[in-house]
Coordinates of C-alpha atoms and ligand atoms in Angstrom, one line a residue:
M232 CA 8.0 42.1 -21.1
K233 CA 6.2 39.5 -18.1
E234 CA 6.3 35.9 -19.6
A235 CA 3.1 34.9 -19.9
K236 CA 3.1 32.4 -16.9
A237 CA 2.6 28.1 -18.4
I238 CA -1.1 26.9 -17.7
L239 CA -2.6 24.6 -19.0
H240 CA -4.5 26.2 -22.0
D241 CA -7.7 24.4 -23.8
G242 CA -6.5 21.4 -25.9
A243 CA -3.1 21.0 -23.7
R244 CA -0.9 18.1 -23.9
V245 CA -0.5 15.4 -21.1
A246 CA 1.8 12.4 -20.9
I247 CA 1.5 10.2 -18.4
I248 CA 4.1 7.5 -17.6
G249 CA 2.3 4.4 -16.0
G250 CA -0.8 2.5 -15.7
G251 CA -1.1 2.0 -12.2
P252 CA -3.4 3.8 -9.4
A253 CA -1.5 6.8 -9.8
G254 CA -1.3 7.2 -13.7
S255 CA -5.1 6.4 -13.8
F256 CA -6.3 8.5 -10.7
F257 CA -3.8 11.4 -12.5
G258 CA -5.7 10.6 -15.5
I259 CA -9.6 10.9 -14.3
F260 CA -8.4 14.1 -11.7
A261 CA -7.4 16.5 -14.8
S262 CA -9.2 15.2 -17.0
K263 CA -13.0 15.5 -14.9
L264 CA -11.4 18.6 -12.9
A265 CA -10.7 20.2 -16.9
Q266 CA -14.5 19.9 -17.9
D267 CA -16.0 21.6 -14.9
M268 CA -13.5 24.1 -16.1
G269 CA -14.7 24.2 -19.6
K270 CA -11.5 23.0 -21.8
T271 CA -10.4 20.2 -23.4
L272 CA -6.5 18.1 -22.7
D273 CA -5.4 16.1 -24.7
L274 CA -4.4 13.2 -22.3
T275 CA -2.4 9.9 -22.7
L276 CA -1.8 7.8 -20.6
Y277 CA 1.3 5.2 -22.1
E278 CA 1.6 2.1 -19.9
R279 CA 4.0 -1.0 -21.2
K280 CA 2.1 -4.0 -19.4
S281 CA -1.1 -5.1 -20.5
F282 CA -2.7 -6.5 -16.8
F283 CA -4.7 -8.7 -19.0
T284 CA -1.4 -11.7 -18.2
H285 CA -1.8 -13.6 -15.5
G286 CA 1.3 -14.3 -13.5
A287 CA 4.3 -11.7 -12.3
S288 CA 4.6 -10.1 -15.6
G289 CA 0.3 -8.9 -15.5
C290 CA 0.7 -7.3 -12.0
N291 CA 1.9 -4.6 -10.8
M292 CA 3.2 -6.8 -7.5
C293 CA 1.9 -5.9 -4.2
A294 CA -0.9 -7.6 -1.1
G295 CA -3.3 -6.1 -3.1
V296 CA -5.8 -4.5 0.6
I297 CA -7.8 -1.9 -0.5
S298 CA -7.6 -0.5 2.2
E299 CA -11.6 1.6 4.2
S300 CA -10.6 4.8 3.7
L301 CA -10.0 4.3 -0.3
V302 CA -13.6 1.9 -0.6
Q303 CA -15.1 5.3 1.0
T304 CA -12.7 7.3 -0.7
L305 CA -13.5 5.8 -4.1
A306 CA -17.4 5.1 -3.6
L307 CA -17.2 8.6 -3.0
E308 CA -15.9 9.7 -6.7
G309 CA -18.7 7.0 -7.8
I310 CA -16.1 4.8 -7.8
N311 CA -17.9 1.2 -6.8
L312 CA -15.8 -1.9 -7.2
P313 CA -17.9 -4.7 -8.2
S314 CA -17.8 -8.2 -7.5
T315 CA -15.6 -9.0 -10.5
V316 CA -13.1 -7.0 -9.0
V317 CA -12.8 -7.6 -5.3
Q318 CA -12.3 -10.6 -3.6
W319 CA -11.9 -11.0 -0.4
S320 CA -13.9 -8.3 2.4
I321 CA -12.1 -8.3 5.9
E322 CA -13.8 -7.2 9.1
S323 CA -11.1 -7.8 11.2
Y324 CA -7.0 -8.6 11.5
F325 CA -5.6 -11.4 13.3
F326 CA -2.3 -11.4 14.9
H327 CA -0.4 -14.2 15.6
T328 CA 2.9 -14.0 17.4
L329 CA 4.6 -16.8 19.8
E330 CA 2.4 -16.2 22.8
G331 CA -1.1 -17.3 20.7
S332 CA -3.3 -15.6 18.6
V333 CA -5.6 -13.1 19.0
E334 CA -8.9 -10.7 16.9
I335 CA -9.2 -7.2 16.4
K336 CA -12.6 -6.0 14.9
S337 CA -12.5 -2.3 15.1
S338 CA -16.5 -0.5 15.7
R339 CA -15.0 2.0 13.3
L340 CA -15.4 -0.6 10.1
R341 CA -18.2 0.8 8.7
Q342 CA -20.8 -0.8 6.2
R343 CA -18.0 -1.1 2.8
G344 CA -15.3 -2.7 4.9
I345 CA -11.8 -3.3 3.2
A346 CA -11.3 -5.3 0.0
T347 CA -8.2 -7.7 -1.4
V348 CA -8.1 -7.1 -5.2
F349 CA -5.6 -8.6 -7.6
R350 CA -3.9 -6.1 -9.2
G351 CA -3.7 -8.4 -12.6
S352 CA -5.9 -11.2 -13.6
G353 CA -4.6 -14.0 -10.8
P354 CA -2.0 -15.5 -10.5
A355 CA 0.3 -17.6 -12.7
G356 CA -2.1 -20.4 -13.7
S357 CA -5.1 -19.1 -12.5
L358 CA -7.2 -18.6 -16.6
A359 CA -10.5 -19.1 -15.4
K360 CA -11.3 -18.0 -12.8
G361 CA -12.6 -15.1 -14.5
I362 CA -10.5 -12.7 -11.9
Q363 CA -10.5 -9.0 -12.7
S364 CA -7.3 -6.8 -12.3
F365 CA -7.4 -3.8 -10.3
D366 CA -5.2 -1.8 -12.7
E367 CA -7.1 -2.7 -15.6
F368 CA -10.4 -1.9 -14.2
L369 CA -9.5 1.4 -12.7
L370 CA -7.8 2.1 -16.7
G371 CA -11.3 1.4 -18.5
K372 CA -12.7 4.6 -15.7
A373 CA -9.3 6.6 -16.2
M374 CA -10.7 5.5 -19.9
E375 CA -14.3 6.5 -19.5
H376 CA -13.1 10.6 -18.8
G377 CA -11.1 10.2 -22.5
V378 CA -7.6 8.9 -21.5
C379 CA -6.5 7.3 -24.3
V380 CA -4.4 4.7 -23.2
N381 CA -0.9 3.5 -25.2
R382 CA 0.4 0.4 -24.3
S383 CA 4.0 1.3 -24.6
F384 CA 7.0 1.7 -23.2
I385 CA 8.9 4.8 -22.8
D386 CA 12.7 4.1 -23.0
K387 CA 13.7 7.8 -23.6
V388 CA 12.5 11.3 -22.4
C389 CA 14.7 14.5 -24.6
R390 CA 13.5 17.5 -22.5
E391 CA 13.8 20.8 -25.6
G392 CA 12.6 24.3 -24.2
E393 CA 9.6 24.6 -23.0
K394 CA 8.1 21.2 -24.7
T395 CA 9.0 17.2 -23.4
K396 CA 9.4 14.5 -26.0
L397 CA 8.6 10.8 -25.5
Y398 CA 10.1 8.4 -27.1
S399 CA 10.0 4.1 -28.2
A400 CA 12.5 1.4 -29.7
G401 CA 13.2 4.9 -31.5
N402 CA 10.3 6.0 -32.5
I403 CA 9.0 9.4 -31.3
L404 CA 5.5 9.5 -29.8
Q405 CA 4.5 13.0 -28.8
E406 CA 5.9 15.8 -27.5
C407 CA 3.6 17.1 -24.7
D408 CA 3.2 19.9 -22.2
L409 CA 3.0 18.1 -18.9
L410 CA 4.9 15.4 -18.1
V411 CA 3.8 13.4 -15.5
G412 CA 6.1 10.2 -13.9
A413 CA 3.6 7.9 -12.7
F414 CA 5.5 4.7 -13.0
G415 CA 6.5 3.5 -9.5
I416 CA 9.5 2.4 -8.4
K417 CA 9.7 -1.3 -9.7
G418 CA 11.1 -0.8 -12.6
A419 CA 14.0 1.0 -13.9
T420 CA 12.3 3.8 -15.8
G421 CA 12.8 6.3 -12.3
K422 CA 16.7 6.7 -13.1
M423 CA 15.8 8.1 -16.6
Y424 CA 14.3 10.7 -15.2
E425 CA 17.0 10.9 -12.7
D426 CA 19.0 12.2 -15.8
I427 CA 16.9 14.3 -16.6
I428 CA 15.1 16.4 -14.3
T429 CA 17.9 18.2 -12.2
G430 CA 17.3 17.7 -8.8
Y431 CA 15.0 14.1 -8.4
K432 CA 15.7 11.6 -6.9
V433 CA 14.1 8.1 -6.5
P434 CA 12.9 7.7 -3.2
P435 CA 14.9 4.3 -0.6
T436 CA 13.6 0.6 -2.1
V437 CA 13.6 -2.6 0.5
K438 CA 13.2 -6.1 -1.2
T439 CA 9.8 -7.9 -0.6
A440 CA 8.7 -11.4 -1.2
Q441 CA 5.1 -12.4 -2.2
S442 CA 3.2 -15.4 -3.4
E443 CA 0.1 -16.9 -4.5
I444 CA -0.3 -19.9 -3.1
E445 CA -4.4 -21.8 -4.3
L446 CA -6.1 -23.4 -1.6
G447 CA -9.4 -23.1 -2.3
N448 CA -12.2 -20.4 -1.6
D449 CA -14.6 -23.4 1.0
W450 CA -11.0 -23.8 2.8
I451 CA -9.8 -20.7 2.8
A452 CA -13.7 -18.5 4.3
H453 CA -13.1 -22.0 6.9
R454 CA -9.7 -21.5 8.0
F455 CA -8.5 -18.3 7.3
G456 CA -12.7 -15.9 7.3
H457 CA -12.9 -12.8 6.3
S458 CA -9.9 -11.4 8.3
I459 CA -6.1 -10.7 7.4
H460 CA -3.7 -12.7 9.1
I461 CA -0.3 -11.3 10.7
F462 CA 1.8 -13.3 11.6
L463 CA 5.0 -12.2 13.8
L464 CA 6.6 -15.1 14.9
R465 CA 10.7 -13.7 14.8
I466 CA 12.1 -16.1 12.3
P467 CA 15.0 -15.2 11.6
G468 CA 15.2 -12.3 8.5
I469 CA 11.2 -11.8 9.0
K470 CA 9.8 -8.9 10.3
F471 CA 6.3 -9.8 9.8
V472 CA 4.2 -12.1 7.5
S473 CA 0.3 -11.4 6.4
V474 CA -1.1 -13.4 4.0
I475 CA -4.6 -11.6 2.8
P476 CA -7.9 -14.5 2.0
K477 CA -8.3 -13.7 -2.4
G478 CA -11.6 -16.3 -3.3
D479 CA -9.4 -19.3 -4.3
Y480 CA -5.9 -18.1 -2.8
I481 CA -4.2 -16.8 -0.5
T482 CA -1.3 -13.8 -1.0
I483 CA 1.8 -14.4 1.8
S484 CA 3.8 -11.3 1.6
V485 CA 6.6 -11.3 3.5
L486 CA 8.4 -8.3 4.6
G487 CA 12.5 -8.8 6.3
K488 CA 15.8 -8.3 5.6
D489 CA 16.5 -9.2 1.8
P490 CA 13.7 -11.8 1.7
K491 CA 14.1 -14.7 -0.9
L492 CA 11.8 -18.4 -0.9
D493 CA 12.9 -20.2 1.6
H494 CA 11.5 -17.6 3.8
I495 CA 8.8 -18.4 2.2
R496 CA 8.9 -21.8 2.1
A497 CA 10.4 -21.9 6.4
F498 CA 7.1 -19.4 6.3
L499 CA 4.7 -22.3 5.5
D500 CA 6.3 -24.5 7.5
H501 CA 5.8 -23.4 10.5
A502 CA 4.0 -24.6 12.4
A503 CA 1.9 -22.1 13.6
M504 CA 1.3 -21.2 9.7
K505 CA 1.1 -25.2 9.6
K506 CA -2.1 -24.9 11.7
F507 CA -4.1 -22.9 8.4
L508 CA -3.0 -25.5 5.9
P509 CA -5.1 -28.5 4.8
S510 CA -3.6 -31.6 6.6
G511 CA -0.3 -33.3 4.6
F512 CA -0.4 -29.8 2.5
K513 CA 3.2 -30.1 0.6
V514 CA 4.6 -26.8 -1.0
P515 CA 4.4 -26.6 -4.2
E516 CA 7.2 -27.1 -6.5
K517 CA 5.9 -24.0 -7.9
F518 CA 3.7 -21.6 -7.7
C519 CA 3.6 -17.5 -8.1
H520 CA 6.2 -15.2 -6.5
C521 CA 8.2 -12.1 -7.3
F522 CA 10.4 -10.0 -5.7
P523 CA 8.9 -6.9 -5.8
K524 CA 10.8 -3.4 -4.3
I525 CA 8.6 -1.3 -1.9
S526 CA 8.8 2.6 -1.0
V527 CA 10.9 3.3 2.6
G528 CA 11.2 6.8 1.8
A529 CA 10.2 9.9 -0.1
A530 CA 11.7 10.9 -3.6
R531 CA 14.3 14.4 -3.0
N532 CA 12.0 17.0 -5.8
P533 CA 8.8 14.9 -7.5
F534 CA 7.9 18.1 -10.0
A535 CA 10.4 20.4 -12.2
A536 CA 8.8 22.7 -14.5
R537 CA 6.3 21.1 -16.8
T538 CA 7.2 17.8 -14.9
A539 CA 5.4 16.1 -11.6
F540 CA 6.4 12.7 -10.4
V541 CA 3.5 10.7 -8.5
G542 CA 2.5 7.7 -6.8
D543 CA 5.6 5.4 -5.5
A544 CA 8.0 7.4 -7.7
S545 CA 7.1 10.5 -5.8
S546 CA 5.5 9.6 -1.5
T547 CA 4.0 7.0 -0.1
R548 CA 3.0 5.7 2.9
L549 CA 5.7 3.8 4.9
Y550 CA 4.0 -0.1 4.4
K551 CA 1.0 1.0 4.2
D552 CA -2.1 1.6 2.0
G553 CA 0.5 3.0 -1.4
I554 CA -2.8 2.7 -3.7
G555 CA -4.5 5.4 -1.2
S556 CA -1.2 6.9 -1.2
A557 CA -1.2 7.0 -4.7
Y558 CA -4.9 8.7 -4.7
I559 CA -3.7 11.1 -2.6
T560 CA -1.0 12.8 -4.6
A561 CA -2.1 11.9 -7.8
K562 CA -5.3 14.7 -6.9
A563 CA -3.2 16.6 -5.8
A564 CA -0.6 17.4 -8.6
A565 CA -3.6 17.7 -10.6
H566 CA -5.1 20.0 -8.6
T567 CA -2.2 21.7 -8.6
A568 CA -1.5 22.1 -12.4
L569 CA -5.3 22.9 -13.9
L570 CA -6.2 24.9 -10.9
H571 CA -2.9 27.1 -10.2
G572 CA -0.1 26.5 -12.9
I573 CA 2.5 23.8 -14.1
E574 CA 6.0 25.9 -13.6
E575 CA 8.6 24.4 -10.8
K576 CA 6.7 27.3 -8.1
D577 CA 3.1 26.3 -8.8
F578 CA 4.3 22.6 -7.8
R579 CA 6.5 23.7 -5.0
E580 CA 4.4 25.8 -3.6
Y581 CA 0.9 23.5 -3.9
Y582 CA 1.8 20.1 -5.2
F583 CA 4.8 19.2 -3.0
P584 CA 2.9 20.3 0.5
T585 CA 1.1 17.4 -0.2
C586 CA 4.3 15.0 0.1
K587 CA 6.0 16.7 2.5
F588 CA 2.5 15.5 4.5
L589 CA 3.3 12.2 3.5
N590 CA 7.3 12.4 4.1
R591 CA 6.6 13.4 7.9
D592 CA 3.6 11.2 8.8
N593 CA 6.2 8.0 7.4
L594 CA 8.4 9.6 10.7
F595 CA 6.4 8.5 12.9
G596 CA 5.5 5.3 10.9
R597 CA 9.4 4.4 11.5
L598 CA 9.0 5.3 15.0
L599 CA 5.4 3.1 16.0
F600 CA 7.0 0.4 13.0
A601 CA 10.4 0.3 15.1
A602 CA 8.5 0.1 18.8
N603 CA 6.6 -2.6 17.5
N604 CA 9.9 -4.9 16.3
L605 CA 11.1 -4.3 20.2
I606 CA 8.2 -5.5 21.9
S607 CA 7.5 -8.6 19.7
F608 CA 11.2 -9.0 20.5
I609 CA 10.5 -9.1 24.0
S610 CA 8.8 -11.7 25.2
P611 CA 7.5 -10.4 28.7
I612 CA 6.2 -7.2 27.0
S613 CA 5.1 -8.9 24.0
R614 CA 3.4 -11.4 26.1
S615 CA 1.9 -8.2 28.4
Y616 CA 0.6 -6.5 24.9
F617 CA -1.2 -9.7 23.3
N618 CA -2.5 -9.9 27.5
I619 CA -3.7 -6.9 27.0
V620 CA -5.1 -6.8 23.4
Q621 CA -6.7 -10.3 23.9
G622 CA -8.8 -9.0 27.9
E623 CA -9.5 -6.0 25.3
Q624 CA -11.3 -7.6 22.6
K625 CA -13.5 -9.6 24.9
N626 CA -14.9 -6.5 25.1
P627 CA -14.3 -4.7 21.9
E628 CA -17.4 -2.3 21.9
K629 CA -15.2 -0.7 25.4
N630 CA -12.5 1.6 25.2
T631 CA -9.9 0.0 23.1
P632 CA -6.5 1.9 23.3
Y633 CA -4.2 -0.6 22.8
S634 CA -6.2 -3.2 19.8
D635 CA -7.0 0.0 18.1
I636 CA -3.1 1.2 17.7
L637 CA -2.2 -2.1 16.6
W638 CA -5.5 -2.0 14.3
D639 CA -4.6 1.9 12.9
M640 CA -0.8 0.7 12.2
F641 CA -1.7 -2.3 9.8
T642 CA -4.8 -1.2 8.5
G643 CA -3.4 2.4 7.3
S644 CA -6.9 3.2 8.6
R645 CA -5.6 6.2 10.4
F646 CA -2.0 9.0 10.4
Y647 CA 1.2 7.7 11.8
K648 CA 1.3 10.9 13.5
D649 CA -2.2 10.3 15.2
I650 CA -1.3 6.4 16.8
F651 CA 2.1 7.7 17.2
F652 CA 0.8 10.4 20.1
R653 CA -2.4 7.7 21.1
A654 CA 0.6 4.9 22.2
L655 CA 2.9 7.6 23.9
H656 CA -0.4 9.0 25.8
P657 CA 1.0 7.9 29.9
W658 CA -1.1 5.6 30.9
C659 CA -1.2 4.2 27.9
I660 CA 2.7 3.3 28.5
I661 CA 2.4 3.1 32.7
Y662 CA -0.7 0.4 31.4
L663 CA 1.8 -1.8 29.7
L664 CA 4.6 -0.8 31.4
G665 CA 2.6 -2.4 34.7
A666 CA 0.8 -5.8 32.6
V667 CA 4.5 -6.3 31.7
V668 CA 5.0 -6.5 36.1
I669 CA 1.6 -8.0 36.9
Y670 CA 1.5 -10.6 34.3
P671 CA 4.2 -12.5 35.5
L672 CA 3.2 -11.8 39.5
K673 CA -0.1 -13.4 38.5
K674 CA 1.1 -16.5 37.0
A675 CA 3.8 -17.0 39.0
V676 CA 1.0 -16.5 41.9
F677 CA -1.6 -19.0 40.8
S678 CA 1.4 -21.1 39.7
F679 CA 1.9 -21.4 43.5
I680 CA -1.7 -21.5 45.3
N681 CA -2.9 -24.4 42.2
R682 CA 0.8 -25.9 43.4
Ligands
LIG959 C1 5.2 -6.9 -1.3 C2 3.4 -5.3 -1.4 C3 2.5 -5.3 -1.2 C4 1.8 -3.7 -1.8 N1 0.8 -3.8 -0.2 C5 0.4 -3.0 -1.1 C6 -1.4 -3.2 -0.1 O1 -2.0 -4.0 0.9 N2 -2.4 -2.6 0.0 C7 -1.6 -1.0 -0.8 O2 -2.3 -0.1 -0.8 N3 -0.6 -0.7 -1.6 C8 1.0 -2.1 -1.5 N4 1.4 -1.8 -1.3 C9 2.2 -0.7 -2.5 C10 1.5 -0.3 -3.8 O3 1.3 -1.2 -4.7 C11 2.3 0.9 -4.6 O4 1.9 1.8 -3.7 C12 1.3 1.4 -5.4 O5 1.3 0.3 -6.4 C13 1.9 2.8 -6.5 O6 1.0 3.6 -7.5 P1 1.6 3.1 -8.8 O7 0.3 4.0 -9.9 O8 2.5 4.3 -8.8 O9 3.1 2.4 -8.9 P2 3.1 1.1 -9.6 O10 2.3 0.4 -9.4 O11 4.4 0.1 -9.5 O12 2.6 1.3 -11.3 C14 3.2 1.8 -11.8 C15 3.3 1.1 -13.4 O13 4.1 2.2 -14.6 C16 4.4 1.0 -16.0 N5 5.6 1.7 -16.0 C17 6.5 1.8 -15.4 N6 7.5 2.8 -16.1 C18 7.1 2.3 -17.4 C19 7.7 2.9 -18.7 N7 8.6 3.7 -18.9 N8 6.8 3.0 -19.4 C20 5.4 3.1 -19.7 N9 5.2 2.0 -18.6 C21 6.1 2.4 -17.3 C22 4.5 0.2 -14.8 O14 3.9 -1.4 -15.6 C23 3.3 0.1 -14.0 O15 2.4 -0.9 -14.1 C24 2.1 -2.4 -1.8 C25 3.6 -2.9 -2.3 C26 4.7 -3.9 -2.4 C27 5.8 -3.6 -2.4

């Protein structure tokens, strides 16, 4: 006799491990869809952290930029970020290079803009600031959709036939029909799954450095404006630094080769950054900082029978919009589980293509960031690119292809493949190469005439 297909029947038990964005999104979408289908699911989400705690221990450690596309998508889902969650709205990006600074505004930036948030309740020492955690806000939304949140750390998972058992500190917490791994990459939980799920492998990661510096709302508004500042300064060991304004704080996010606290200090001491700090500013002895891992690849086999991995534990966009990727993968996995089934072949056929799409796009992202690094390290090309972008920004309402490339790369508002093919357009390359020759020539002629 043919075996019955494994589906999420009415009353099925779903356990979600991890209450970051991916876990909450999965809970929300699974619950919504089940309701539309006239089913009730028993959804439990396990989260070990309390996002009410200040500092790194209550935070999912990220730069906290919510991309323009995600702000809009969430609004369409009926999830509007309240002002207690949104710390700052972003209207432009400033790029600071050794050649100078240029502000890029995009005519495409629509009304809702880009938002910056804290993942926890704010930096260590920010007790009285009334900051609402983005992750806690999303957990609240999941609870509104009937997801039960259990603040336990899942330290053991056992598979017995069709059921999976979840344990914490030696106690069995539940058996489930579907297990959703939304545990991210920052802890060791993924390794536990490598042992029990054949073929699953956590994504490769690199270390980053993050810190929060308090400068006061007025100073930040005056000096940083409504802009994210990207510094490409050729500091040894640093690829680039992003400075993100958030209320009374700036978040400094360093991407490089094994960044350390000294890199953050070196950056704060750099002349290009000093201009943005109050005169006499001294790097505090102690400030909130962390060294979270960031995903730079994809998980292998992010699914198995009755199991799906979502968010960072699966696939995420390179260096950008990780929270947007959590949304994409969580939604695709929830739809697969409810509309198609929870067998391995269901996830392979209906969920995996979404992951593969993100992974393929990241190949283009890798090439774009490599080209960006190369450009910023080769002075004549960097200067020419800078001059072109500066020229474009004098008339931003006109065609601004070079600014758009930078904007789309750093905001994550377009997929990398699209940006890559725009960057490869023959005119783009010819114009840039032409500029490499023409600008120094122009400069030489001017200085000769003015002699
Ligand atoms: C330096 C840095 C800057 C970044 N900046 C941005 C940015 O500006 N914008 C953006 O969109 N993305 C950014 N990202 C990426 C973003 O942080 C991730 O893509 C996103 O958080 C992934 O969400 P997630 O839910 O999959 O994982 P996470 O956010 O890591 O959540 C996983 C959750 O699972 C919980 N958990 C883990 N194991 C267990 C267990 N065994 N039991 C119970 N709970 C468990 C953890 O406590 C955690 O809350 C950045 C990342 C880094 C490192």
